[in-house]
Amino acid sequence: MSTIRLTTPIPGPKSRALTARRAQAVPRGLSHGTPIYVAKGEDAWLEDVDGNRYLDFAGGIGCLNVGHRRDEVVAAVKDQLDRFLHTCIQVTPYEGYIRLAERMNEITPGNFPKKTFFVNSGAEAVENAVKIARAYTKRPAIIAFEDAFHGRTMMTLALTSKTHPYKAGFAPFPSDVYRVPFAYCYRCSYSLKYPSCDLYCARHLEDTFKRVVANEEVAAVIAEPVLGEGGFIAPPPDYFKVLVDLCHKHGILFISDEVQSGFGRTGAMFASERYGIEPDLLVTAKSLGGGLPLAGVTGRAEIMDAPGPGGLGGTFAGNPLSCAAALAVLDLFEKENLLARANELGERFQRRAHEWQQRWSIIGDVRGLGGMQAIELVQSQETKAPAADETKKITQHCYEHGLITITAGSYSNVIRVLVPLVATNEQIDEGLDVLESAIAAVCDKKGAVAQLV
Ligand SMILES: Cc1ncc(COP(=O)(O)O)c(C=O)c1O
């Protein structure tokens, strides 16, 4: 039985009316990818205000790995609603926060004493990871990567790579941020090939210390183990070991930003595990809260304790409802085999996407780790010129036919899959059918990205 059920032209009349109201009431800076207004969501689907039902391959940008409105999460939040809503952890603390910190300390990579601190958003967590790293090392500089995305606050914009629409017009940014190429093998900055490159991009950090910023000035290197907004780029398996070893050789901390790659998305609880690394600081958010806003920084106890009392905090940081939801999320990961499921979903996606790549020259790269999968779209497989307009048309065709998808990539030419890990095989196949017909519709119209066969 199909999940998608469309009963009006998309967007429907009620969604259109809301779009008109939004244009009057909300600034245009808030992007508007899918002009469909939601009335309800369950598991892997959403229903709009016109009664149309969609498959959700975006999951609120990767926040719903356990699914929309999971019963267990809703029950935990309801239970907390009946007790108290807010006290502020710095004023009158509560057990949920402590229990969640204990569990985060247990499940994050590394068999060493850890501590965890919670905030509201991914960007706020990254900001705090930088503060903690600077307090511990007493060094100012942070090294970030090309194609990285770490948030929209001023420090995280300094760390974020993509200029338009994120950074342009918002300068100046905080100083002492340095940027180096990432292991984006499809478009290697050094025009090398893995494995013969011998991970030149990772080893090149030594050169950066000579020519860009002195190693003794660097507090931390921050990286997403799999780039999120940057286009779902998963470096070669041995990349992060080389990078982290280099950091530690110079007394530099390694911060793993797992805001998007965490909580089962890559087939391990944290993508860092897939690379066999133990970050000094690990940043989490998104799917941690099961749909409620929550983010955390987990790290080696001695590092986390570097800021003095009062140095960390926030009025709503780690609010009781979000902590209750997150504890239910962690229970679900213990009960259900969501990690194996992420890998199955990833394989299912890869099988189909590789077929598309044989058929259409527009599919330049098929890549990902576990359930964090994407296709990069190009004008032709030879030139690799980014196909941003076509990418937009494909995602539009998708939502008009009942599939919510989102794009990514510094060239806005990547379609990424962040479907809730509870989606069934039938739902995955149904969604991929829509995506396939969207690619066919766009490729059939445009000679330059014509079919290969
Ligand atoms: C890797 C990464 N870090 C940080 C952020 C910022 O998180 P938030 O939007 O919750 O501030 C994001 C958001 O997409 C992200 O993907």
Coordinates of C-alpha atoms in Angstrom, one line a residue, residues 19-229:
T19 CA 2.6 30.9 1.7
A20 CA 1.0 34.2 0.9
R21 CA 0.7 35.0 4.6
R22 CA 4.2 33.9 5.2
A23 CA 5.5 36.3 2.6
Q24 CA 3.9 39.2 4.5
A25 CA 4.8 38.1 8.0
V26 CA 8.2 36.4 7.8
P27 CA 11.5 37.7 6.3
R28 CA 12.6 36.2 3.0
G29 CA 16.0 35.2 4.6
L30 CA 14.3 32.1 5.9
S31 CA 14.4 29.8 2.9
H32 CA 11.3 28.1 1.7
G33 CA 12.3 24.8 0.1
T34 CA 8.9 23.0 0.1
P35 CA 5.9 25.3 0.2
I36 CA 3.7 22.7 1.9
Y37 CA 2.3 23.4 5.4
V38 CA 2.3 20.5 7.8
A39 CA -0.7 19.4 9.8
K40 CA 0.5 16.0 11.1
G41 CA 3.5 13.6 11.0
E42 CA 4.0 10.0 11.9
D43 CA 7.1 7.7 11.4
A44 CA 8.3 8.6 7.9
W45 CA 5.4 10.6 6.5
L46 CA 3.8 14.0 6.8
E47 CA 0.3 15.2 6.0
D48 CA -0.3 18.7 4.9
V49 CA -3.1 21.2 5.7
D50 CA -4.9 20.1 2.4
G51 CA -4.9 16.5 3.4
N52 CA -2.1 15.3 1.1
R53 CA 0.4 12.8 2.4
Y54 CA 4.1 12.8 1.7
L55 CA 7.0 10.6 2.3
D56 CA 9.6 12.6 4.3
F57 CA 13.1 11.9 3.1
A58 CA 14.3 15.1 4.9
G59 CA 13.3 14.3 8.5
G60 CA 13.4 18.0 9.5
I61 CA 17.0 18.1 8.2
G62 CA 18.1 14.9 10.0
C63 CA 16.3 15.4 13.3
L64 CA 14.0 12.5 13.1
N65 CA 16.2 9.4 12.9
V66 CA 13.7 7.6 15.2
G67 CA 10.7 8.9 13.2
H68 CA 8.0 11.6 13.6
R69 CA 6.2 11.5 16.9
R70 CA 7.4 8.2 18.1
D71 CA 5.0 6.9 20.8
E72 CA 7.8 6.5 23.3
V73 CA 9.1 10.1 22.7
V74 CA 5.6 11.6 22.9
A75 CA 4.9 9.6 26.1
A76 CA 8.1 10.8 27.8
V77 CA 7.4 14.4 26.9
K78 CA 3.8 14.1 28.1
D79 CA 5.0 12.7 31.4
Q80 CA 7.4 15.6 31.8
L81 CA 4.7 18.1 30.8
D82 CA 2.7 16.9 33.8
R83 CA 5.6 17.6 36.2
F84 CA 7.4 20.8 35.3
L85 CA 8.4 22.7 32.2
H86 CA 11.3 24.9 33.0
T87 CA 13.4 25.8 36.0
C88 CA 16.8 26.5 34.4
I89 CA 19.5 23.9 35.2
Q90 CA 21.8 26.6 36.6
V91 CA 19.2 27.6 39.2
T92 CA 17.2 24.5 40.3
P93 CA 18.5 21.4 38.6
Y94 CA 16.6 18.2 37.7
E95 CA 17.6 14.6 37.3
G96 CA 16.7 14.2 33.6
Y97 CA 19.6 16.4 32.6
I98 CA 22.1 14.4 34.8
R99 CA 20.8 11.1 33.6
L100 CA 21.1 12.1 29.9
A101 CA 24.6 13.4 30.5
E102 CA 25.6 10.1 32.1
R103 CA 24.2 8.2 29.1
M104 CA 25.9 10.4 26.6
N105 CA 29.2 9.8 28.5
E106 CA 28.6 6.1 28.1
I107 CA 27.6 5.9 24.5
T108 CA 30.0 8.3 22.9
P109 CA 33.3 6.9 21.6
G110 CA 36.3 6.6 24.0
N111 CA 36.8 4.6 27.1
F112 CA 37.9 7.5 29.3
P113 CA 36.2 9.7 31.9
K114 CA 33.8 12.1 30.1
K115 CA 31.4 14.9 30.9
T116 CA 28.5 16.4 28.9
F117 CA 26.9 19.8 28.8
F118 CA 23.6 20.6 26.9
V119 CA 22.4 23.6 25.0
N120 CA 19.6 24.4 22.5
S121 CA 21.0 24.1 19.0
G122 CA 23.8 22.7 17.0
A123 CA 25.4 26.1 16.5
E124 CA 25.3 26.8 20.2
A125 CA 27.0 23.5 20.9
V126 CA 29.7 24.2 18.4
E127 CA 30.2 27.7 19.9
N128 CA 30.6 26.0 23.3
A129 CA 33.0 23.4 22.0
V130 CA 35.2 26.2 20.7
K131 CA 35.1 28.0 24.1
I132 CA 36.0 24.8 25.9
A133 CA 38.8 24.0 23.6
R134 CA 40.3 27.5 24.0
A135 CA 39.9 27.4 27.7
Y136 CA 41.7 24.1 28.0
T137 CA 44.5 24.7 25.5
K138 CA 44.9 28.4 26.2
R139 CA 45.4 28.8 22.4
P140 CA 43.2 30.9 20.1
A141 CA 43.1 29.3 16.6
I142 CA 40.6 26.9 15.2
I143 CA 41.1 25.0 11.9
A144 CA 38.0 24.2 9.9
F145 CA 37.5 22.7 6.5
E146 CA 36.3 23.7 3.0
D147 CA 32.7 22.7 2.5
A148 CA 32.1 22.5 6.3
F149 CA 28.9 23.7 7.9
H150 CA 28.8 24.4 11.6
G151 CA 25.9 26.8 12.0
R152 CA 24.6 30.3 11.5
T153 CA 25.8 32.2 14.6
M154 CA 28.8 34.5 14.1
M155 CA 31.5 32.0 15.3
T156 CA 29.9 29.1 13.5
L157 CA 29.6 31.2 10.4
A158 CA 33.3 31.8 10.6
L159 CA 33.7 28.0 10.7
T160 CA 31.2 27.4 7.9
S161 CA 32.6 27.4 4.4
K162 CA 29.8 28.1 1.9
T163 CA 29.6 31.8 1.0
H164 CA 26.1 32.2 -0.5
P165 CA 23.6 32.3 1.1
Y166 CA 25.2 31.6 4.5
K167 CA 28.1 34.1 4.9
A168 CA 27.9 36.8 2.2
G169 CA 26.9 40.1 3.7
F170 CA 27.2 39.1 7.3
A171 CA 31.0 39.8 7.9
P172 CA 33.0 40.5 9.9
F173 CA 33.3 37.2 11.6
P174 CA 35.4 36.2 14.6
S175 CA 39.1 35.9 13.9
D176 CA 41.6 33.1 14.3
V177 CA 39.7 30.6 12.1
Y178 CA 41.8 29.0 9.3
R179 CA 40.4 26.8 6.5
V180 CA 42.0 23.8 4.8
P181 CA 40.6 21.5 2.0
F182 CA 38.5 18.5 3.1
A183 CA 38.8 15.0 1.7
Y184 CA 36.3 15.7 -1.1
C185 CA 37.6 12.9 -3.3
Y186 CA 35.1 13.6 -6.2
R187 CA 36.6 17.1 -6.5
C188 CA 40.0 16.7 -4.9
S189 CA 41.5 20.1 -4.2
Y190 CA 44.9 18.7 -5.1
S191 CA 43.7 16.8 -8.2
L192 CA 44.9 13.6 -6.6
K193 CA 43.3 10.1 -6.4
Y194 CA 42.7 8.0 -3.3
P195 CA 44.5 5.7 -2.3
S196 CA 47.6 6.7 -4.3
C197 CA 47.3 10.3 -2.8
D198 CA 48.4 8.7 0.5
L199 CA 45.9 11.1 2.2
Y200 CA 47.8 14.1 1.1
C201 CA 45.0 16.4 2.3
A202 CA 45.2 15.1 5.8
R203 CA 49.0 15.1 6.0
H204 CA 49.1 18.6 4.5
L205 CA 48.1 19.9 7.9
E206 CA 51.9 19.9 8.8
D207 CA 52.4 22.3 5.9
T208 CA 49.5 24.5 7.2
F209 CA 51.4 24.8 10.5
K210 CA 54.4 26.2 8.7
R211 CA 52.6 28.5 6.1
V212 CA 49.3 29.5 7.6
V213 CA 49.1 29.2 11.4
A214 CA 51.7 27.9 13.9
N215 CA 50.7 24.6 15.5
E216 CA 51.3 26.0 19.0
E217 CA 48.6 28.6 18.3
V218 CA 45.9 26.1 17.4
A219 CA 43.4 25.0 20.0
A220 CA 41.3 22.6 17.9
V221 CA 40.6 21.2 14.5
I222 CA 36.9 20.8 13.9
A223 CA 35.4 18.5 11.3
E224 CA 32.2 16.8 10.5
P225 CA 33.0 13.1 10.0
V226 CA 30.6 13.1 7.1
L227 CA 29.9 16.6 5.7
G228 CA 26.3 17.4 6.0
E229 CA 25.3 20.7 4.3

